mmCIF file of C-alpha atoms in Angstrom:
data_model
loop_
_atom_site.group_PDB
_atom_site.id
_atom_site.type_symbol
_atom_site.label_atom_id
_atom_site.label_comp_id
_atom_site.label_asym_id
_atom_site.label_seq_id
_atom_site.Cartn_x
_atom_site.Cartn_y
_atom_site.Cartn_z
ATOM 1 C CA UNK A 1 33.647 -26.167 33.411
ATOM 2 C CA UNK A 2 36.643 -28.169 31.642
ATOM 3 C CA UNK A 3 39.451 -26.727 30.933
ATOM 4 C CA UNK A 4 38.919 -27.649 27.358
ATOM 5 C CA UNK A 5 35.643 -25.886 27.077
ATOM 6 C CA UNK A 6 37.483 -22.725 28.550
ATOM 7 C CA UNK A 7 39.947 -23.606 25.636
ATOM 8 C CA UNK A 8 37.351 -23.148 22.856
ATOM 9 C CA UNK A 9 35.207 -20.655 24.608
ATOM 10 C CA UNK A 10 32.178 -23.813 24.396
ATOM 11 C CA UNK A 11 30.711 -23.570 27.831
ATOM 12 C CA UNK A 12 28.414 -21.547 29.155
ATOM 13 C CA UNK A 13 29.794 -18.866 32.061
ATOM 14 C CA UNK A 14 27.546 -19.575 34.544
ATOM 15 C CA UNK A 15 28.693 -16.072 36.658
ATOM 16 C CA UNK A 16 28.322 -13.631 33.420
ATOM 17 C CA UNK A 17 25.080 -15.395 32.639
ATOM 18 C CA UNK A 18 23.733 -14.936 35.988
ATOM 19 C CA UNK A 19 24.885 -11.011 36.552
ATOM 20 C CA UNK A 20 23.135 -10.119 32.623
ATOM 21 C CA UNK A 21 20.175 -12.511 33.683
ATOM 22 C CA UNK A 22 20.005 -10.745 36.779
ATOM 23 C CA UNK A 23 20.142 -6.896 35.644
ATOM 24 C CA UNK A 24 17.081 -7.494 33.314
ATOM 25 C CA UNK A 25 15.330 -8.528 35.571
ATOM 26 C CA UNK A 26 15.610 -5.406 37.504
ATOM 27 C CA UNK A 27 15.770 -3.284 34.144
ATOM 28 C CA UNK A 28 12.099 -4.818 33.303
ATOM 29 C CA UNK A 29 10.719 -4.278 37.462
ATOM 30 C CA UNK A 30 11.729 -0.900 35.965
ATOM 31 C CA UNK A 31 10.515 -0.509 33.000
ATOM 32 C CA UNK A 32 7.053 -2.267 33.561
ATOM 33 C CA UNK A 33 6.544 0.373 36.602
ATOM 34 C CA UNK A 34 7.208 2.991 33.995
ATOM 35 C CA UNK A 35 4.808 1.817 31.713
ATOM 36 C CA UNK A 36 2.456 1.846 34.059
ATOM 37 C CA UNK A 37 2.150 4.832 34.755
ATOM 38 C CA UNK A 38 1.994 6.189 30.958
ATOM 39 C CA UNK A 39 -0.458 3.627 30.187
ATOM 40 C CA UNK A 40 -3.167 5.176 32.659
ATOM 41 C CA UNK A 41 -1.761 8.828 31.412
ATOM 42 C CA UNK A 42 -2.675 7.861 27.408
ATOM 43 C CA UNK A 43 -5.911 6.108 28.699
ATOM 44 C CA UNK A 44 -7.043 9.374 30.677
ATOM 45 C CA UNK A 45 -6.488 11.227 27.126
ATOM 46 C CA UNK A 46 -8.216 8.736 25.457
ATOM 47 C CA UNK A 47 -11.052 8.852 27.734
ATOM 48 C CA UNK A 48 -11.332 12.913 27.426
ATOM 49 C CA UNK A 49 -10.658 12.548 23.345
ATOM 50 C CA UNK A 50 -14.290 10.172 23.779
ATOM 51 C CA UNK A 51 -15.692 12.823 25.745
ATOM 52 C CA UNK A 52 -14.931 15.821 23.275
ATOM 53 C CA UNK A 53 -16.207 13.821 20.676
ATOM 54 C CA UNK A 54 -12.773 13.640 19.297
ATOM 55 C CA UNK A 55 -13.162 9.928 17.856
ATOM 56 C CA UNK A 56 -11.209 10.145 14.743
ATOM 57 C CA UNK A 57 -7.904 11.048 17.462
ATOM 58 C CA UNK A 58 -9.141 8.579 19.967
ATOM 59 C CA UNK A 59 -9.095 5.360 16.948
ATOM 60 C CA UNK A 60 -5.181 6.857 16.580
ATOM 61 C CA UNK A 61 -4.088 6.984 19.474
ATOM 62 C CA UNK A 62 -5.470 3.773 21.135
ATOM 63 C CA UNK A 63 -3.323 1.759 18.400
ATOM 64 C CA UNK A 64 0.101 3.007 20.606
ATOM 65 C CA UNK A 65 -1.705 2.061 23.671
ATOM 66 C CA UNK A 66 -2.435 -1.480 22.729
ATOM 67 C CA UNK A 67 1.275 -1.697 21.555
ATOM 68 C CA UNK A 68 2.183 -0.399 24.666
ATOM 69 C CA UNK A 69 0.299 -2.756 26.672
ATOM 70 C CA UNK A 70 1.348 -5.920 24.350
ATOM 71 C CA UNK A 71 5.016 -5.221 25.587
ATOM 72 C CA UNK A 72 4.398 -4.780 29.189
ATOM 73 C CA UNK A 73 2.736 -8.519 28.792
ATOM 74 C CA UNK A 74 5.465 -9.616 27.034
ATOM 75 C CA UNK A 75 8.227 -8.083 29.358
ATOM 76 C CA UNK A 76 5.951 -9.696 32.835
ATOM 77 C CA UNK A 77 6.356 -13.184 30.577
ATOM 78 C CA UNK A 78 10.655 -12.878 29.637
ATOM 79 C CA UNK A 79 10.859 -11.869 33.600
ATOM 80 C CA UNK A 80 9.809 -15.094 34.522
ATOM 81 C CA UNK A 81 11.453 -16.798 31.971
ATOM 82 C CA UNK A 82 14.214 -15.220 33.310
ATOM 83 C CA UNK A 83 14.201 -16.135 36.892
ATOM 84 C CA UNK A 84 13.678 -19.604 35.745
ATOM 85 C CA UNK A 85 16.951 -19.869 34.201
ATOM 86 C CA UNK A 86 18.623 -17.883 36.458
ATOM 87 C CA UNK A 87 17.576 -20.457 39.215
ATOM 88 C CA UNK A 88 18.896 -23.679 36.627
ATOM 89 C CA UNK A 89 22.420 -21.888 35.294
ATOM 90 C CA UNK A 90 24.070 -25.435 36.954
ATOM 91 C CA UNK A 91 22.249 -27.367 34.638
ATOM 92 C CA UNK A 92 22.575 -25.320 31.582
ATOM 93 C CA UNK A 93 26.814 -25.814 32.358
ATOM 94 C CA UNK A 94 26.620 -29.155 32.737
ATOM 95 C CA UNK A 95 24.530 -30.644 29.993
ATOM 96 C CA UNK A 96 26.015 -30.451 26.635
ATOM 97 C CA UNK A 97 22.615 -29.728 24.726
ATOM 98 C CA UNK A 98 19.688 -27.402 26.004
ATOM 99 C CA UNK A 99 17.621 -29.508 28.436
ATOM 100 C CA UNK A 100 13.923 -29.841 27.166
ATOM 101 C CA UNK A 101 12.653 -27.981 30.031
ATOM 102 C CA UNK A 102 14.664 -24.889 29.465
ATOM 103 C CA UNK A 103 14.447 -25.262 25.830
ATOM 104 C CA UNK A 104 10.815 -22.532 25.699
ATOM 105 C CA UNK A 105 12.578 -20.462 28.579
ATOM 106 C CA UNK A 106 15.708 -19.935 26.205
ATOM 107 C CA UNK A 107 14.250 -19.989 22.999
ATOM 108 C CA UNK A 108 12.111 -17.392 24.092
ATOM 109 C CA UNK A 109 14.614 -15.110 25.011
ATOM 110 C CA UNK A 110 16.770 -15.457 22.200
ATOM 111 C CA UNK A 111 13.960 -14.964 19.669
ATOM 112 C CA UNK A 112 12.914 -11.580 22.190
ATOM 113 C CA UNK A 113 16.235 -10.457 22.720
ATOM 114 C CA UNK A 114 17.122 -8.323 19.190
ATOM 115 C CA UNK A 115 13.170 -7.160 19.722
ATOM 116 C CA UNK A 116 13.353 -5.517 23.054
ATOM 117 C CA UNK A 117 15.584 -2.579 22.467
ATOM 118 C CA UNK A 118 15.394 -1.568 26.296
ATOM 119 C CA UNK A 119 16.961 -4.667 27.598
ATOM 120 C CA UNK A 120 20.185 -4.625 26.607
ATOM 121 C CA UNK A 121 21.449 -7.755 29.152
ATOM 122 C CA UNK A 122 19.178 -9.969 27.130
ATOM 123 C CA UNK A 123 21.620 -9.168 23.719
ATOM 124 C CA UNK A 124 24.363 -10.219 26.142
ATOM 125 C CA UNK A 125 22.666 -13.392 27.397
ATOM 126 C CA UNK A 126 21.718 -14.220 23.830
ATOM 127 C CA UNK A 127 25.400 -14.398 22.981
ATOM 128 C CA UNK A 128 26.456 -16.615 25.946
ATOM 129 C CA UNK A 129 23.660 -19.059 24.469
ATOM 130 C CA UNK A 130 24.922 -18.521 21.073
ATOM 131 C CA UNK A 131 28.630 -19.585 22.548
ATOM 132 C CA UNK A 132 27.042 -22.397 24.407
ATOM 133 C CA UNK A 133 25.095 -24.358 21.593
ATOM 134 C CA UNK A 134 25.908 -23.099 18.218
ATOM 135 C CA UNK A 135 24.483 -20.242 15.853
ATOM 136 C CA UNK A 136 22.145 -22.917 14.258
ATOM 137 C CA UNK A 137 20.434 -22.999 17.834
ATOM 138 C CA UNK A 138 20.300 -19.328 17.638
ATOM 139 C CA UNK A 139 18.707 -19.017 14.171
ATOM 140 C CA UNK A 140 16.113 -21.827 14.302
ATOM 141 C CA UNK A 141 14.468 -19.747 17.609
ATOM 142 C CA UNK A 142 15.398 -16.657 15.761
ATOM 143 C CA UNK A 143 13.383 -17.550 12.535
ATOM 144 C CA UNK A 144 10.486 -19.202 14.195
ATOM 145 C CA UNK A 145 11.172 -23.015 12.838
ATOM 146 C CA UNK A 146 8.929 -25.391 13.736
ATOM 147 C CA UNK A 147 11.605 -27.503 16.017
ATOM 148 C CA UNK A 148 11.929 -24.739 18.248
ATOM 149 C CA UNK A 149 9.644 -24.278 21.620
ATOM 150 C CA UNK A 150 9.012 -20.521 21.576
ATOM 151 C CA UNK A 151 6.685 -18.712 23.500
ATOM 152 C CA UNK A 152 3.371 -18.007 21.091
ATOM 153 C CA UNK A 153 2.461 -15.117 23.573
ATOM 154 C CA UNK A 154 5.884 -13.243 23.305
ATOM 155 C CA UNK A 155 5.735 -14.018 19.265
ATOM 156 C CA UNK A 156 2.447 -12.361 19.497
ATOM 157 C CA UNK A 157 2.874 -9.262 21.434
ATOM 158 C CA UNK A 158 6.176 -8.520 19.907
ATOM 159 C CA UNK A 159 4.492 -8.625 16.447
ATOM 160 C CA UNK A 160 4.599 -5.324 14.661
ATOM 161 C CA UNK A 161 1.214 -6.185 13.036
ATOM 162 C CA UNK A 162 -1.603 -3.432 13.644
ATOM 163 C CA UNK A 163 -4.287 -4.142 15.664
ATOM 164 C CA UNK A 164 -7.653 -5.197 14.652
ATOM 165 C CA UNK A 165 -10.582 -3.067 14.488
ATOM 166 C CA UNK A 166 -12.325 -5.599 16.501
ATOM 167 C CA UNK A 167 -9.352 -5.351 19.249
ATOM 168 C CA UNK A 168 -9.089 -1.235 19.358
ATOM 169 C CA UNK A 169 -13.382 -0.776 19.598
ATOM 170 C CA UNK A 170 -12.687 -2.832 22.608
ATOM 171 C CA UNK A 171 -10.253 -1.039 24.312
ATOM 172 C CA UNK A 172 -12.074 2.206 23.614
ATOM 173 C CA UNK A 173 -15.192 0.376 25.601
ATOM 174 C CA UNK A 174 -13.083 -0.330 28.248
ATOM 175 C CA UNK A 175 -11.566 2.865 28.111
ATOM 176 C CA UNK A 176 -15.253 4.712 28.290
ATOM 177 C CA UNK A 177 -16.307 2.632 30.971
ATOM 178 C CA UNK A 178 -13.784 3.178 33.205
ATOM 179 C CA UNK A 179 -13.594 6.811 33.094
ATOM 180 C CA UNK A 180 -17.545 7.240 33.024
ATOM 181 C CA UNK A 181 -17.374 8.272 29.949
ATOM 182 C CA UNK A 182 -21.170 8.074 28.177
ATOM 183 C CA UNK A 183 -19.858 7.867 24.611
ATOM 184 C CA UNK A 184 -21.824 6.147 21.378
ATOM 185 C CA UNK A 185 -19.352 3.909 19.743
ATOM 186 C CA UNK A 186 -21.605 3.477 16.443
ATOM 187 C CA UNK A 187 -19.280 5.858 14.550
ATOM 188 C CA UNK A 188 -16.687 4.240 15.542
ATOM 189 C CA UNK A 189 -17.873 0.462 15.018
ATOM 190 C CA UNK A 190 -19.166 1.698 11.281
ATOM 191 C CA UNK A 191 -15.374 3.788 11.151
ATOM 192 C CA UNK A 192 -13.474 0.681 11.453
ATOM 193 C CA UNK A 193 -15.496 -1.986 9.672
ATOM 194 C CA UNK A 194 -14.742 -0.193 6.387
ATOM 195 C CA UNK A 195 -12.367 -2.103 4.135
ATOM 196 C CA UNK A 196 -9.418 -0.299 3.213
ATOM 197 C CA UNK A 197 -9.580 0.728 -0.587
ATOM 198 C CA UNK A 198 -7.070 -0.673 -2.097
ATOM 199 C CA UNK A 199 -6.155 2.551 -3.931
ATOM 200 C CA UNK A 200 -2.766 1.131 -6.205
ATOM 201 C CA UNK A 201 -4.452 -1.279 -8.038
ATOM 202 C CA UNK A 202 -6.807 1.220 -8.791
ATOM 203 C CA UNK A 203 -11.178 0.067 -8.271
ATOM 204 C CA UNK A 204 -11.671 -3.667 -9.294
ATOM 205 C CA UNK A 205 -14.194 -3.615 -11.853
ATOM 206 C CA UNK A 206 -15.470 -6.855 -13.634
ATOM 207 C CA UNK A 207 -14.342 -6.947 -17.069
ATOM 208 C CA UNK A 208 -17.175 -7.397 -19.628
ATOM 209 C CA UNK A 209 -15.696 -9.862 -22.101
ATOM 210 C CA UNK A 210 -16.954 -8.074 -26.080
ATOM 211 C CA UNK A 211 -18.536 -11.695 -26.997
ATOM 212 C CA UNK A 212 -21.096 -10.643 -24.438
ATOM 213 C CA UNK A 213 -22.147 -7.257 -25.952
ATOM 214 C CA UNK A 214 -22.421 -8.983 -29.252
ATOM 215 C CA UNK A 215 -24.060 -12.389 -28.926
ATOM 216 C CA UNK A 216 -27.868 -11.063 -29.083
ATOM 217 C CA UNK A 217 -26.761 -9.776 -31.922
ATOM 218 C CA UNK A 218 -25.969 -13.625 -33.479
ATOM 219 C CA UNK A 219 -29.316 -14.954 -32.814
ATOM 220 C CA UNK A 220 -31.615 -16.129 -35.584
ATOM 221 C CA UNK A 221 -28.061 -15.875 -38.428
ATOM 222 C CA UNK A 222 -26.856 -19.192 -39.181
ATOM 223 C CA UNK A 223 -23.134 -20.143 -38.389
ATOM 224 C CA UNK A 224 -20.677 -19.589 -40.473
ATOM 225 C CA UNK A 225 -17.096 -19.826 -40.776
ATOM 226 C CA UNK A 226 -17.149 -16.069 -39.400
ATOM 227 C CA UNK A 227 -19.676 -16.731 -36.932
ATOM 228 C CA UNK A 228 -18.535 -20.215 -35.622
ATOM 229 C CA UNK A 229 -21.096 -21.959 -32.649
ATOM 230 C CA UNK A 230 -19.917 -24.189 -30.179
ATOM 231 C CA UNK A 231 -21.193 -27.625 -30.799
ATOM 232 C CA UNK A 232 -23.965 -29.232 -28.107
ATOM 233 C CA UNK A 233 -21.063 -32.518 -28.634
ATOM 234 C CA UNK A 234 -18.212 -30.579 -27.613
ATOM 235 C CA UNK A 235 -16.351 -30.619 -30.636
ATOM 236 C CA UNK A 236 -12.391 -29.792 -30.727
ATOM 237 C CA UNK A 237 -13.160 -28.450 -34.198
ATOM 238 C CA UNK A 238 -15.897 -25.776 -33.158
ATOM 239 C CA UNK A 239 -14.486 -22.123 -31.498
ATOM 240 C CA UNK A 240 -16.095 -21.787 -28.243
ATOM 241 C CA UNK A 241 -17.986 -18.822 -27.548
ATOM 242 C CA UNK A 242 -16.477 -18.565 -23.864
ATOM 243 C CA UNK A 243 -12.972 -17.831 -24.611
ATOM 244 C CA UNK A 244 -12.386 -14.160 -24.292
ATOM 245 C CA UNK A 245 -10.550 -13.912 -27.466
ATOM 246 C CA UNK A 246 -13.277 -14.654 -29.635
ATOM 247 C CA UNK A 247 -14.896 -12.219 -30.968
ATOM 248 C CA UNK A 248 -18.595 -12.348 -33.376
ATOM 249 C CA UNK A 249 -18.808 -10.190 -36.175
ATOM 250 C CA UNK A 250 -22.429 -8.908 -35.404
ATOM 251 C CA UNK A 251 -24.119 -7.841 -39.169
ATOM 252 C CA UNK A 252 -23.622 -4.297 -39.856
ATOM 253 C CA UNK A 253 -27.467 -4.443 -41.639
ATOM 254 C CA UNK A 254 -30.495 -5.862 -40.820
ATOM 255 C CA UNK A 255 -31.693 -8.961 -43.240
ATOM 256 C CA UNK A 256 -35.290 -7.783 -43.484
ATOM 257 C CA UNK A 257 -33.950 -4.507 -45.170
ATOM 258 C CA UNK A 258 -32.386 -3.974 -48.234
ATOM 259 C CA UNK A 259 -29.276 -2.446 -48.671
ATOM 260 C CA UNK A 260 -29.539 0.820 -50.890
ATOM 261 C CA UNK A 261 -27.199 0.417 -53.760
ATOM 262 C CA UNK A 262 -24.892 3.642 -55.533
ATOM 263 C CA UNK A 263 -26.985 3.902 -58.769
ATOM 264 C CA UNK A 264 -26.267 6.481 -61.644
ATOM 265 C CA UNK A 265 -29.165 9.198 -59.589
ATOM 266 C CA UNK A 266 -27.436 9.150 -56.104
ATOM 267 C CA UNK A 267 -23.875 9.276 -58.144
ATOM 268 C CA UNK A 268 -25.408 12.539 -60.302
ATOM 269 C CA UNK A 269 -26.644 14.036 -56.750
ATOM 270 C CA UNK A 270 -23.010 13.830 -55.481
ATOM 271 C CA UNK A 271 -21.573 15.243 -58.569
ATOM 272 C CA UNK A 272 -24.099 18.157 -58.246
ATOM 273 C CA UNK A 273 -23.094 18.641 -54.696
ATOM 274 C CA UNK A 274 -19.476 19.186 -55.566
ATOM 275 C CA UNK A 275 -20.232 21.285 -58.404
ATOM 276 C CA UNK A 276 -21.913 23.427 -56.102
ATOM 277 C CA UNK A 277 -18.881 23.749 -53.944
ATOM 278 C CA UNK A 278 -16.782 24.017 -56.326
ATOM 279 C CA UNK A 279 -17.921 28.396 -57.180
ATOM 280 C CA UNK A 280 -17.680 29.312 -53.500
ATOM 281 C CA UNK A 281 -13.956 28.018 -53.626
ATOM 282 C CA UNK A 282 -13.402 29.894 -56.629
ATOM 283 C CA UNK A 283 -15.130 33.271 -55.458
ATOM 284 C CA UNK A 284 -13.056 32.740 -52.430
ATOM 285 C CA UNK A 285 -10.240 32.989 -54.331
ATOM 286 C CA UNK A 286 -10.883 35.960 -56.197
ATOM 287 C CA UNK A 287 -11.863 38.232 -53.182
ATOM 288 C CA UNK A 288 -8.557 37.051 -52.127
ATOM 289 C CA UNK A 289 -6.717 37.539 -55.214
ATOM 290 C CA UNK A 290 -8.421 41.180 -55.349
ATOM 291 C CA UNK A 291 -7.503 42.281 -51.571
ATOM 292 C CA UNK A 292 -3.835 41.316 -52.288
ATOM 293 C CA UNK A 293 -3.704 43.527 -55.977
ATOM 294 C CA UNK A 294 -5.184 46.059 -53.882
ATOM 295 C CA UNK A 295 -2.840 46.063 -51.461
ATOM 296 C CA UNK A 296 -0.333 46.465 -54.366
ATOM 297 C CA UNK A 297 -1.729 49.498 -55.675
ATOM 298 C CA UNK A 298 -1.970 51.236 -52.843
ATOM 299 C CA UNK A 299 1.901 50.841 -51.533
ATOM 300 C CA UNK A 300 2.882 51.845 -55.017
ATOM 301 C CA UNK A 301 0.815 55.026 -54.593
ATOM 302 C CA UNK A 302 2.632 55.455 -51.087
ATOM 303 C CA UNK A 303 5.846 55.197 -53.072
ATOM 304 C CA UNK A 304 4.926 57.684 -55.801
ATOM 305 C CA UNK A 305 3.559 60.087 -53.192
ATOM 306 C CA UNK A 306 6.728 59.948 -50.789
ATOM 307 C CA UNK A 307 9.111 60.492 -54.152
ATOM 308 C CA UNK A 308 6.941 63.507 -55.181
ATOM 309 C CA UNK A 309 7.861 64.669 -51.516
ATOM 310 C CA UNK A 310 11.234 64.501 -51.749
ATOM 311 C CA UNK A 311 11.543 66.149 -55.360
ATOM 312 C CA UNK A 312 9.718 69.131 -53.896
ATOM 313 C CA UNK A 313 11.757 69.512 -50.645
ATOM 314 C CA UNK A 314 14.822 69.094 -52.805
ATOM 315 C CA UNK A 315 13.846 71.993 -55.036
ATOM 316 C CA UNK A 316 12.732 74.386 -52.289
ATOM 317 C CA UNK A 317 16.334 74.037 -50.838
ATOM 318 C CA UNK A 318 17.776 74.631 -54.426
ATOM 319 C CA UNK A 319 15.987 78.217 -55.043
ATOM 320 C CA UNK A 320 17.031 78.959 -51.507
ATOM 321 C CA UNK A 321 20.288 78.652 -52.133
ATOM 322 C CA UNK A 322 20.635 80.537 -55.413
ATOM 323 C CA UNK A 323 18.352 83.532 -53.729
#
């Protein structure tokens, strides 16, 4: 490495690189052993969940193993990827620019790097790249731009997606038939090839437009300028019955039957109807106007009876005295 490159911190550091490069490699021997043995753990539940009949926990839980088992594939893939440019650090320090057959190797473990949270070397490895060729190197593998070479297996088992319902029925298979587990997935196949109702826009119903209640209704009445028909020509001029904002007035009648006029007998039937109303308001009243001079009367009485009281107790107290 120049001195001028140690100057401006451009070149790569060929010992730091190799020391980060070579702890996550042992960090992921470790992990992937670890994995291991919880993966055949959560398949062993799995496999007794099937054989309880507990299906509904079984579809669950066999979403964390897939998840589980897309990062252990992922991890085996950045290992080698690893090793490989652990074995060409020399020619990463002395080209200027990523060579093209290192360029899916690093790529792919910058774009993994802020996605692995258990291998922390990688973060440091992704720096030293990021000193070496610019942030504009880092971001274009970062952000998945097309002039990068990144791994489409690592993209796709580091995707946070959910799994298909296609991809979990067969892992439960293989689950079943590994354990000896006699199990009838055609709950399960019918469970998961539901469509998920879509339960914010609320059920998707096919608007009727109101031309279509009414147009059976416009048959057999000639057009007018309130019941305009769309021309066989294709007129501008003419209002086209397929727009939803038109709307037929449909006749309120039918033409074969006359409409019954007001004449002077149906107005004389009214008036007699309201003239018959018009004595149960007014008995109505009375009875009401009765009750409430009735009520009168008889607090006055109250009045006059409680003042005769008092005159009497007032006298009795008046001869006792003078006796």
């Amino acid at each position: 490495m120049s001195l001028l490159n140690q100057l401006f911190n451009r070149g790569l550091q060929g010992s730091k690189c190799k020391t980060c490069l070579t702890l996550a490699i042992s960090r992921i021997k470790l992990l992937q052993n670890k994995r291991d043995a919880q993966l055949r753990l959560m398949r062993k539940e799995i496999a007794q969940f099937l054989q309880t009949g507990q299906e509904a926990i079984a579809r669950i839980r066999v979403e964390h193993i897939i998840r589980e088992q897309n990062v252990w594939a992922a991890y085996e893939i950045l290992e080698l990827f690893c090793e490989f440019v652990y074995a060409r650090v020399p020619i990463l320090e002395s080209q200027k620019e990523c060579p093209s057959e290192l360029r899916e190797a690093v790529a792919s473990i910058i774009f993994a790097a802020p996605r692995c949270s258990d291998l922390p070397d990688l973060l440091h490895v992704r720096n030293l790249f990021a000193a070496k060729y610019g942030k504009e190197f880092i971001a274009a593998a970062s952000e998945l731009r097309p002039d990068t070479s990144v791994n489409r297996t690592i993209v796709e088992k580091l995707s946070v997606g959910a799994p298909s319902a296609e991809v979990r029925l067969n892992v439960l298979k293989e689950i079943a038939k590994e354990y000896n587990v006699e199990w009838d997935s055609s709950c399960t196949e019918a469970e998961l090839s539901k469509k998920p109702e879509d339960l914010l826009n609320g059920p998707k119903q096919i608007a009727v437009p109101v031309w279509a209640s009414l147009e059976p209704n416009t048959r057999g009445h000639p057009p007018t300028s309130e019941n305009p028909v769309t021309s066989p020509n294709g007129n501008r001029g003419a209002k086209s019955l397929d727009s939803p904002t038109f709307v037929t007035k449909a006749p309120l009648w039918p033409a074969n039957i006359a409409k019954p006029s007001l004449t002077d007998s149906t107005l004389a039937d009214t008036s007699d109807i309201k003239k018959d109303t018009r004595p149960e308001t007014s008995d109505v009243l009375e009875r009401a106007r009765a009750a409430i001079s009735a009520a009168e009367h008889a607090s006055t009485a109250a009045r006059l009876a409680a003042d005769l009281v008092n005159v009497k107790f007032s006298t009795s107290k008046i001869e006792e005295g003078k006796s």
